[in-house]
Coordinates of C-alpha atoms and ligand atoms in Angstrom, one line a residue:
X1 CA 34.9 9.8 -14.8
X2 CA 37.8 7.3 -16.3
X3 CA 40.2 8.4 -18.6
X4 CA 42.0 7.1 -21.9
X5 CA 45.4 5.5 -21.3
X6 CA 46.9 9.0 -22.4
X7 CA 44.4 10.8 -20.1
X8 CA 43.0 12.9 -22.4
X9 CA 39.7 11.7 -23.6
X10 CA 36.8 10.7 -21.1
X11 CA 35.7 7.1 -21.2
X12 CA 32.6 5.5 -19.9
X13 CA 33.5 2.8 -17.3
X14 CA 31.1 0.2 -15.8
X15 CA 31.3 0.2 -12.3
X16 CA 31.5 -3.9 -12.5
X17 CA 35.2 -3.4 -14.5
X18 CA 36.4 -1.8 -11.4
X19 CA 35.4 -3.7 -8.3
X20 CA 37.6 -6.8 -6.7
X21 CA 35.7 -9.6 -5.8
X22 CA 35.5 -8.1 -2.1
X23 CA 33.6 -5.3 -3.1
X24 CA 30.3 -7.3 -5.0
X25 CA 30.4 -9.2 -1.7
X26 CA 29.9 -6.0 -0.1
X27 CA 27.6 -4.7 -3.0
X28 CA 25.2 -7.5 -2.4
X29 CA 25.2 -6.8 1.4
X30 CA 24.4 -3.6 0.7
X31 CA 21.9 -4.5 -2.0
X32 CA 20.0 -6.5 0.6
X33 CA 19.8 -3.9 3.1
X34 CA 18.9 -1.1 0.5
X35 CA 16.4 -3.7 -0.8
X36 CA 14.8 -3.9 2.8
X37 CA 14.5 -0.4 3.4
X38 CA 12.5 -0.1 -0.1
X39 CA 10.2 -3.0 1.0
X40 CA 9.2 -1.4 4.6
X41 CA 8.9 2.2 3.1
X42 CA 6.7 2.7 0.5
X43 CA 5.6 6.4 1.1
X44 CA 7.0 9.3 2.6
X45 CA 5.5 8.7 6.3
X46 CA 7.0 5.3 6.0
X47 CA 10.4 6.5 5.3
X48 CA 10.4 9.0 7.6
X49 CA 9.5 6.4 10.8
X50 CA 11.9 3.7 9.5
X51 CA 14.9 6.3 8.7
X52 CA 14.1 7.4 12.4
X53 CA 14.0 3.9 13.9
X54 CA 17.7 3.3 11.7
X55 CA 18.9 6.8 13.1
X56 CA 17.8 6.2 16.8
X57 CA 19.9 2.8 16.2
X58 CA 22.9 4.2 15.0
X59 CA 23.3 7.2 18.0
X60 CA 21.3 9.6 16.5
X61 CA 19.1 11.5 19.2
X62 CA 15.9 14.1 18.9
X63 CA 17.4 17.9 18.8
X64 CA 15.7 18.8 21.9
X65 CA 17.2 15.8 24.3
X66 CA 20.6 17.9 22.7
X67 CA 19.2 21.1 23.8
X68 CA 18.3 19.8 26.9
X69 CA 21.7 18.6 27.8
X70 CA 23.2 21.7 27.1
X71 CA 21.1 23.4 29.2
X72 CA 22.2 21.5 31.5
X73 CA 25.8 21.8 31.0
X74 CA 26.6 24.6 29.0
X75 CA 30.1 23.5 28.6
X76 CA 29.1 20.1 27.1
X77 CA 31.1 19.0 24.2
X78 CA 28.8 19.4 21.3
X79 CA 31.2 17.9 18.3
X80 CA 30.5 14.3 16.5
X81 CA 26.9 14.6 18.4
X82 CA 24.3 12.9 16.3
X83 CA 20.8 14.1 16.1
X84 CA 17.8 14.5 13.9
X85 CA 14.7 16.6 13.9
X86 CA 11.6 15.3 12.3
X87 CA 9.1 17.7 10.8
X88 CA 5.2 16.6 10.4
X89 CA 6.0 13.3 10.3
X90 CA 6.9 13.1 6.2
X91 CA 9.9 15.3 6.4
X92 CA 13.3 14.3 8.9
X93 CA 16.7 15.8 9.0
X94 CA 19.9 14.2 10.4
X95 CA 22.7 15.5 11.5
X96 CA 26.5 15.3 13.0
X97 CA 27.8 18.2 14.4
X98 CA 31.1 18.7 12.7
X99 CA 34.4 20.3 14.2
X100 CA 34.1 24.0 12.9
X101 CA 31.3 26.5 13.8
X102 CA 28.2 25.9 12.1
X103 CA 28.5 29.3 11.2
X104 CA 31.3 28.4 8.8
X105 CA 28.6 26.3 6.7
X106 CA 27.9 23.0 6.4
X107 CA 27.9 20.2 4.1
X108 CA 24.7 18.5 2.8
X109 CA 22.6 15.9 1.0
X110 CA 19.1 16.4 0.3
X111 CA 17.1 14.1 -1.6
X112 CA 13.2 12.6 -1.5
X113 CA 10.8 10.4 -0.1
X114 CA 7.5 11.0 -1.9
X115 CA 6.8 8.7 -5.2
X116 CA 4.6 9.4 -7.2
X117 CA 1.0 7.4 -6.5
X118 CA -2.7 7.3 -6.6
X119 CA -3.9 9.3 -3.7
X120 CA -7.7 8.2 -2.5
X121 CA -10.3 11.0 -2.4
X122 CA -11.6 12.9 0.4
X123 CA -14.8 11.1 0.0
X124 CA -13.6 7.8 -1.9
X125 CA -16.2 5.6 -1.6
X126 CA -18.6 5.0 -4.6
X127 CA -21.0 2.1 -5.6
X128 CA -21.1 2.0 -9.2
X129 CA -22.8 -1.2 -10.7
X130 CA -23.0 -2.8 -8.0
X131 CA -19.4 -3.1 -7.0
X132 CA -17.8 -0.6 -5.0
X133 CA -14.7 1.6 -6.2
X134 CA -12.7 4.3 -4.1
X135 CA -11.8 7.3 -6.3
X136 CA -8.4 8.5 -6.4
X137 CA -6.2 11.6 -7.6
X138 CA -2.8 10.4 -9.2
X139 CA 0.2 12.2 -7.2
X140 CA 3.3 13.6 -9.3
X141 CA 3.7 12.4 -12.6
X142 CA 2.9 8.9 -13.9
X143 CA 1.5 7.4 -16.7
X144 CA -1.8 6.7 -15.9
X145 CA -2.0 3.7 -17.5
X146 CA 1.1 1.9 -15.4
X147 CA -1.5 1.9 -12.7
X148 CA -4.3 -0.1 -14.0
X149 CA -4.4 -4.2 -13.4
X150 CA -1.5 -4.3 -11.4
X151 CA -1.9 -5.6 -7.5
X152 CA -2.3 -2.2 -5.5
X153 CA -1.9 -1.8 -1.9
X154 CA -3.2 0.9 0.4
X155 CA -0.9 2.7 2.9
X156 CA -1.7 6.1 4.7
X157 CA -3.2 7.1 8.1
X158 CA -6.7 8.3 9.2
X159 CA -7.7 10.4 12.2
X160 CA -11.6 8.9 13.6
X161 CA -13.8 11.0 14.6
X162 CA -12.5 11.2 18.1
X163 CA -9.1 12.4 16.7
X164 CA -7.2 8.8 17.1
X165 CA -5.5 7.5 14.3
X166 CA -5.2 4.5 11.9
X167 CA -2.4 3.7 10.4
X168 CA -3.0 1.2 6.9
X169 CA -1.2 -0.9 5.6
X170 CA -3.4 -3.5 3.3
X171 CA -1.9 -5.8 0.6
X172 CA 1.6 -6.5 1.7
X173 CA 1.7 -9.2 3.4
X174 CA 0.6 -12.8 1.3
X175 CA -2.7 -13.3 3.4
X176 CA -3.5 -9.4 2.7
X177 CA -6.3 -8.7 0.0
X178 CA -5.0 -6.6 -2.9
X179 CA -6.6 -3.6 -4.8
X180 CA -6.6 -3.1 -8.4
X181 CA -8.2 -0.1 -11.2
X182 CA -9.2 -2.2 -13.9
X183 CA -8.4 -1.2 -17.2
X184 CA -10.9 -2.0 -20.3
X185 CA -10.5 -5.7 -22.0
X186 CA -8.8 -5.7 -25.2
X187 CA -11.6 -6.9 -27.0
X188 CA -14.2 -3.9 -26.3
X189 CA -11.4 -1.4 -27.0
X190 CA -11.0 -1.4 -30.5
X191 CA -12.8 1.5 -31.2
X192 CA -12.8 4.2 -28.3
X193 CA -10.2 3.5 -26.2
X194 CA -7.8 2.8 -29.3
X195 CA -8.3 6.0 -30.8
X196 CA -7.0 7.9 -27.4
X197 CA -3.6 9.8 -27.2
X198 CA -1.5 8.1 -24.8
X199 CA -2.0 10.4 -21.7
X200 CA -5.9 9.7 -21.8
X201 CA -5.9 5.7 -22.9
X202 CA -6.5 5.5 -18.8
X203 CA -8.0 8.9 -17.9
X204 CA -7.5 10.4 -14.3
X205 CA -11.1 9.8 -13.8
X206 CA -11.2 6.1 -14.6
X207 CA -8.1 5.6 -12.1
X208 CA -10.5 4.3 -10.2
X209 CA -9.6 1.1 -7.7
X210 CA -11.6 -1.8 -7.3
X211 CA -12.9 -2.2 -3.9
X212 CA -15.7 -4.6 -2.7
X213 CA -18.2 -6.6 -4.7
X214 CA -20.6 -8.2 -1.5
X215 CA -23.9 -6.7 -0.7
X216 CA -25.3 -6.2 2.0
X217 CA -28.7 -9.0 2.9
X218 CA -32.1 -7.9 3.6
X219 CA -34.7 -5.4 2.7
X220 CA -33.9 -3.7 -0.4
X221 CA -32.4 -0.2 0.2
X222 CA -29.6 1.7 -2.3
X223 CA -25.9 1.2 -2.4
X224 CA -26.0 -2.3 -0.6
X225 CA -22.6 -3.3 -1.7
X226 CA -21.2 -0.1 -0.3
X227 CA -23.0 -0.4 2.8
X228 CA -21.3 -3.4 3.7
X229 CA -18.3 -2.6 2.9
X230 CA -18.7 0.1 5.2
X231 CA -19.7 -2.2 7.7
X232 CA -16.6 -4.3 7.5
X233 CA -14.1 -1.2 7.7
X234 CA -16.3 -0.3 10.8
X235 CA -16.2 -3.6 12.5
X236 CA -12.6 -4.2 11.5
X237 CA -11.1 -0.7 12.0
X238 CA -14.0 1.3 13.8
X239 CA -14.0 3.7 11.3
X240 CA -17.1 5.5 9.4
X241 CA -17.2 7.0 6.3
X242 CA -16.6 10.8 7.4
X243 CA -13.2 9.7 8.7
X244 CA -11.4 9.3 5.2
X245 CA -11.8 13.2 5.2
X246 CA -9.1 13.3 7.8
X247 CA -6.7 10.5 6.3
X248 CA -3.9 10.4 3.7
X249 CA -4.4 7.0 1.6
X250 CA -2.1 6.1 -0.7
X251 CA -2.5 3.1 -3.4
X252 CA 1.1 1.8 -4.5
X253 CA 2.6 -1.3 -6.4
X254 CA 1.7 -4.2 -3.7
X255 CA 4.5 -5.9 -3.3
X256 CA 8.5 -6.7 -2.9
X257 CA 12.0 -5.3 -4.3
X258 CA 13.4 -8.0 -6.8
X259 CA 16.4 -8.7 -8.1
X260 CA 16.8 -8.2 -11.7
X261 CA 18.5 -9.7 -14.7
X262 CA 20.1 -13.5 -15.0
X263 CA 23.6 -11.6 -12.9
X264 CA 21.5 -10.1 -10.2
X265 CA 23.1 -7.1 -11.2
X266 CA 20.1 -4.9 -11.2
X267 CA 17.2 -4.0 -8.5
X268 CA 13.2 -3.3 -9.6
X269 CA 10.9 -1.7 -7.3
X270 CA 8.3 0.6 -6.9
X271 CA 9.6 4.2 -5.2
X272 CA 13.6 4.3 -5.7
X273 CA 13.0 8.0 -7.2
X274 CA 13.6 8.8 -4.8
X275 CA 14.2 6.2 -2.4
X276 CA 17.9 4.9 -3.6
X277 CA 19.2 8.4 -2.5
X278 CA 17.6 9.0 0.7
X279 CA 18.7 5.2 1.8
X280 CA 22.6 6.5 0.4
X281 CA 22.3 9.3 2.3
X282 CA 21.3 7.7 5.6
X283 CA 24.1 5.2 5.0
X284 CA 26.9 7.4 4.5
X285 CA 26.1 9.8 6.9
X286 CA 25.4 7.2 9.3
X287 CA 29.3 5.9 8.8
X288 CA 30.9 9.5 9.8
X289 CA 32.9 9.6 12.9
X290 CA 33.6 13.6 13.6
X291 CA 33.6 15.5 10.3
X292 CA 35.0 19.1 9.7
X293 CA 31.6 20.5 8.8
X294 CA 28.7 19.7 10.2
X295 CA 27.0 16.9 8.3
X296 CA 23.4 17.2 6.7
X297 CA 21.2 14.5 5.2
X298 CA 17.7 16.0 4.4
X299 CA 14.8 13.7 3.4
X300 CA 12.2 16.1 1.8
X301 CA 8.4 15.3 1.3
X302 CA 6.6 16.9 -1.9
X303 CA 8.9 17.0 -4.3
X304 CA 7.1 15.2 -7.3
X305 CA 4.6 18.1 -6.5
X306 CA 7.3 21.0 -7.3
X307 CA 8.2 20.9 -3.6
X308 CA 4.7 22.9 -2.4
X309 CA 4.2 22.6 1.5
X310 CA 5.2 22.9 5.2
X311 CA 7.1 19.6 4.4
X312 CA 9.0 20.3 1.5
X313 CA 12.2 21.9 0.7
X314 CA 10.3 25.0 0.0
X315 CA 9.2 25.5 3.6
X316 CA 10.8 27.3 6.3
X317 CA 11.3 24.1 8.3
X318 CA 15.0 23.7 7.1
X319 CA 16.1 27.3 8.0
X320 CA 14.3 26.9 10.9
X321 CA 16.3 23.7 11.9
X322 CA 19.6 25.8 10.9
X323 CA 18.2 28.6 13.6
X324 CA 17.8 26.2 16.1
X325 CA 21.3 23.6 15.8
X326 CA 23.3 27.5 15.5
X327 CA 21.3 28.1 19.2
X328 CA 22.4 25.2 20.4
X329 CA 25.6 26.4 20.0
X330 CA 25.4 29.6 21.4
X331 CA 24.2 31.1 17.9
X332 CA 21.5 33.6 17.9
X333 CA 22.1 35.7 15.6
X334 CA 19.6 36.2 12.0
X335 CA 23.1 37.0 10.0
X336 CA 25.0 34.0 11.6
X337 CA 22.0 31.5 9.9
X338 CA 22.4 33.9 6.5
X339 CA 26.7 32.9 6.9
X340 CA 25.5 29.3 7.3
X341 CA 23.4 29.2 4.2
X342 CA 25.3 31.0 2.1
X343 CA 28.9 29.1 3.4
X344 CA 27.4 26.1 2.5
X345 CA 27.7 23.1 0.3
X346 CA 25.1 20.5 -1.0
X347 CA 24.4 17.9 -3.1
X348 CA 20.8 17.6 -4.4
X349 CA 20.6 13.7 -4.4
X350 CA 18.3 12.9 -6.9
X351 CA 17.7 9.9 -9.5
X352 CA 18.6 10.5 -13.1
X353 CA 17.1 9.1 -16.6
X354 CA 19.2 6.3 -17.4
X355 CA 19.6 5.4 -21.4
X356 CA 16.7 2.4 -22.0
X357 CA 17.9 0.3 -24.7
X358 CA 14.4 0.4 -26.6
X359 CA 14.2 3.9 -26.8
X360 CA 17.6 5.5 -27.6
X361 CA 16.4 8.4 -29.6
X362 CA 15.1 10.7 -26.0
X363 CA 19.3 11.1 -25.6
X364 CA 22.1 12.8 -26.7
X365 CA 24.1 9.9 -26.7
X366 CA 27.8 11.5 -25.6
X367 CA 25.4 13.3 -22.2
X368 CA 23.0 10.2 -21.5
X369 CA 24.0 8.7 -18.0
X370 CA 24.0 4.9 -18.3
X371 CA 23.2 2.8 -15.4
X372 CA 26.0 0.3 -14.3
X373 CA 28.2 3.7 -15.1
X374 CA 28.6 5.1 -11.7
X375 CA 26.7 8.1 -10.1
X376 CA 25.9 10.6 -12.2
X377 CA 26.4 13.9 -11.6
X378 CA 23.7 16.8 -13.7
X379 CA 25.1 20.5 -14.0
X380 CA 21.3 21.6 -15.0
X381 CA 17.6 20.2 -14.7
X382 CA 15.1 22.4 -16.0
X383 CA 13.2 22.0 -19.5
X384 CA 13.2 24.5 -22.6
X385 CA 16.3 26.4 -22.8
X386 CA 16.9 25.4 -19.1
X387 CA 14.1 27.3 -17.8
X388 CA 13.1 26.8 -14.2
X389 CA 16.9 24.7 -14.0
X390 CA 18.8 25.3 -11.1
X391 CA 22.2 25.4 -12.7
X392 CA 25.8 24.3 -10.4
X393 CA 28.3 26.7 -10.2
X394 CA 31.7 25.3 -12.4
X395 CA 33.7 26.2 -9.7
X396 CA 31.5 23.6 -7.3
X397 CA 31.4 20.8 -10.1
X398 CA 35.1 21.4 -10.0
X399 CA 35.2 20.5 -6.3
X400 CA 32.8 17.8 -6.7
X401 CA 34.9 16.6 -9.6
X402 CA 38.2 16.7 -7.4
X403 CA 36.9 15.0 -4.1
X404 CA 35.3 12.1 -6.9
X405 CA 38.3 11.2 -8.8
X406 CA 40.4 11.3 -5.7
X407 CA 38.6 9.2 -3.7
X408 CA 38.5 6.9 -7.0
X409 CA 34.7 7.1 -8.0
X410 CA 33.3 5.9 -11.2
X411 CA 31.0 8.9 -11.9
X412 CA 29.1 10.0 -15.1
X413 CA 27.9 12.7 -16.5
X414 CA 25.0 14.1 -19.1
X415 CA 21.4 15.7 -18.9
X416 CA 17.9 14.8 -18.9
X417 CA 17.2 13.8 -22.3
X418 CA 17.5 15.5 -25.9
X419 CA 17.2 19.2 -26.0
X420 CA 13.4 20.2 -25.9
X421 CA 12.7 16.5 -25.1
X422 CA 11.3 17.1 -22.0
X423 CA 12.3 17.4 -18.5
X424 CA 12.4 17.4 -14.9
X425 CA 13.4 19.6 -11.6
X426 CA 15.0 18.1 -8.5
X427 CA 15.1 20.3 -5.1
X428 CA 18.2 21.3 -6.0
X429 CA 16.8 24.9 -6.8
X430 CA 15.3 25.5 -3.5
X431 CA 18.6 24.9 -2.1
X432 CA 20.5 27.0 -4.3
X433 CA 18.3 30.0 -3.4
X434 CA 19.5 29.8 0.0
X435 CA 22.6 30.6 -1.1
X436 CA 24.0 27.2 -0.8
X437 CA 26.5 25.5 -4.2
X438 CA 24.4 22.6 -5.1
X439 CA 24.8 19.6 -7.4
X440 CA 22.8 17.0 -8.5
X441 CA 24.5 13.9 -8.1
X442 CA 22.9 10.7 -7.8
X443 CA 22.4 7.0 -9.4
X444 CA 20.4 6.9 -12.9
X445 CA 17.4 4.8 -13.7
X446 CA 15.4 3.3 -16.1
X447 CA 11.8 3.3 -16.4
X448 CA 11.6 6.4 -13.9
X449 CA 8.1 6.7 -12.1
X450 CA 7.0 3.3 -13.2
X451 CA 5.5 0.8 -10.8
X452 CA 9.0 -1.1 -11.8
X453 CA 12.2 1.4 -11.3
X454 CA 15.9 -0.2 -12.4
X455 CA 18.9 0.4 -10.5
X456 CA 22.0 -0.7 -10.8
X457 CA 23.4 -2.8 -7.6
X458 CA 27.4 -1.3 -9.0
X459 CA 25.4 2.6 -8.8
X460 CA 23.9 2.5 -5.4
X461 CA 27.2 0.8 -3.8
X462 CA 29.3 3.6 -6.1
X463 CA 26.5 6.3 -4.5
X464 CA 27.1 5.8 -0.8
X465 CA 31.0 5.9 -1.4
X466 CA 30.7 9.2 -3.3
X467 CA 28.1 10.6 -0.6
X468 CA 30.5 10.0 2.1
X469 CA 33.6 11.0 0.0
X470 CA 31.4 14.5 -0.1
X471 CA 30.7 14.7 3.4
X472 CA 34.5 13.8 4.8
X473 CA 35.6 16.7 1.9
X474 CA 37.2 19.8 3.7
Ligands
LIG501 MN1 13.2 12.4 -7.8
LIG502 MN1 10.6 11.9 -9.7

């Protein structure tokens, strides 16, 4: 964080004060590769391939072509080696073996690639009026009502019948159709829908997207209009009804990054919690040569659902991927993964609640991050007397602090909202039980978990300079 001239009181500092004009060339570069990655990744499964693809790219190979070559050679110099293992398709880990024993810990950044979304049903199809609609259950928390009339678009994968998949992606591109859950016209909502509390003025039920609206010709029989719009999924993608059992659908904000404001100086998009960390991550790890400690960047799948499931941070996939890069150095042992965890050091890269002009009040101004202000880094989450908070050691935030201001970052700091205001968790937590020192430390935004997230350009560039200050850190 800056300083007065004397040193002793802490100033806010906008990043833009502090960059030559070299650097917003470089910001903007960045901006537009950030910008792609949002564009081409729009759930978790899409993150994971494309952060694959970018690792393959950049030297990064699968664990087991590793273990294979040390089979091979036993003496094979494992140090600076890039790798990554990918777990269920919606969960990846990368790595660069560092020039100390793994044993000695290692240095991590864990952050997110799940948004929050409307997920379709097991069995979404419904005819209803004579239009069809596909029923969904809203994933992580949203306002429900940021979801009706805007253009939706469907991405997921379903398994047929005969076990081969599909993979969807419908209303990106300008000649796709769009998808939309239509919300009640203003002037037939006087009286109901008026007199709702704002968490039911779109209930979870009436999330419901708008799907086809042609029936089917000939004899009269029920559900025409959903008959034919089975037939044109079945003559377009040879799939039957039954087969959305085995598929994960997702409906998201159709549509592109933008830039934002009459400077450019901002970026709106769907998904950048957490999307703007996991792309940081990938970047600074991706410009280490051989660091000290082996290098971690985890991309975790479920957090906006408290981090539940074999492809979370929760699961035993990540000690399990310790286990297996201590074998491939010789490493057997159940206490030498225990030293790792417990050596180790992390940042939980997460977004945080950036002040919003309009609505002042939810902070404590003197600990409200401000976007434009530099990463921000958040001693505790948790809500209600920091219950359920996973709470950094001052000794870490000291280290953090030190390797920061030394390597001349604009950083901020604060917490999520007033006192009682509310709340939120990261995976931070889960990493802290394994022993690790963990921080939160990432780029603020506003409008969090809206179909429109704001970063700051000056944040993310700030972010991936902070991130790799971290990881070259001994
Ligand atoms: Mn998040
Ligand atoms: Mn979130």
């Amino acid at each position: 964080m800056q300083t007065s001239e004397d040193g002793l009181a802490l100033r806010r500092e906008s990043v833009w004060n502090v960059v030559t004009d070299d650097d917003r060339a470089k910001i903007e570069v960045l901006s537009m590769e950030y910008r792609k990655y949002l564009d081409a990744a729009k759930t978790e499964r899409e993150a994971v391939e494309l952060t694959e693809r970018m690792a393959i790219a950049n030297g990064f190979v699968r664990l087991e072509e590793l273990e294979r070559l040390a089979q091979e050679d036993p003496g094979i110099e494992l140090k600076g080696r890039r790798g990554y293992i990918k777990n269920k398709e919606k969960n990846i880990l990368l790595f660069i073996i560092g020039s100390r024993p793994l044993r000695d810990g290692f240095r991590m950044i864990g952050s997110h690639v799940d948004s929050p979304r409307l997920d379709l049903k097991p069995n979404p199809i419904v005819e209803k009026e004579k239009l069809t609609i596909l029923k969904t259950h809203y994933y992580g928390g949203i306002k429900k009502y940021h979801f009706a009339n805007v253009p939706l678009a469907l991405h997921g994968v379903l398994f047929r019948r005969d076990g081969s998949m599909l993979k969807i992606s419908i209303g990106e591109d300008g000649d796709d159709p769009v998808f939309t859950v239509n919300d009640l016209l203003v002037h037939l909502a006087q009286k109901e829908q008026y007199e709702r509390k704002m968490p039911e003025v779109i209930k979870g039920e009436e999330l419901n997207i708008l799907f086809s609206s042609i029936p089917e010709k000939g004899p009269s029989a029920k559900d025409k209009v959903k008959h034919m719009a089975l037939r044109i999924l079945h003559e377009r993608y040879g799939i039957e009804e039954e087969d959305f059992v085995s598929s994960e659908i997702e409906a998201v904000p159709a549509g592109k990054s933008r830039n934002v404001g009459i400077d450019s100086s901002m970026i709106g998009a769907y998904g950048q919690d957490d999307r703007i960390c996991a792309f940081s991550s990938i970047e600074a790890i991706m410009s280490l040569g051989v660091p000290e400690y082996t290098s971690l960047a985890f991309l975790a799948d479920k957090e906006e659902t408290h981090s539940e499931g074999n492809t979370a941070m929760q699961s035993n996939f990540f000690p399990w991927a310790i286990s297996r890069l201590l074998a491939l150095q010789g490493e057997h042992s159940n206490l030498s993964v225990m030293d790792a965890l417990m050596r180790s050091k992390a940042l939980s890269s997460d977004v945080g609640a950036a002040l919003n002009p309009t609505f002042p009040k939810v902070h404590e101004e003197n600990n409200a991050p401000r976007i434009g202000n530099g990463i921000y880094i958040q001693k505790y989450s948790g809500t209600r007397g920091k219950y359920e908070a996973s709470d950094a050691n001052a000794e870490f935030i000291s280290e953090v602090r030190k390797i920061f201001n030394d390597n001349g970052i604009v950083w901020q700091t604060g917490e999520m909202g007033k006192v009682d205001e509310g709340g939120g968790g990261t995976i931070a937590k889960y990493m802290a039980r394994l022993g690790m020192e963990v921080l939160d430390a990432g780029p603020a935004l506003i409008s969090m978990h809206s179909c429109f997230e704001i970063s700051s350009k000056a944040d993310l560039w700030m972010t991936v300079r902070a991130y790799r200050a971290f990881y070259e850190a001994t």
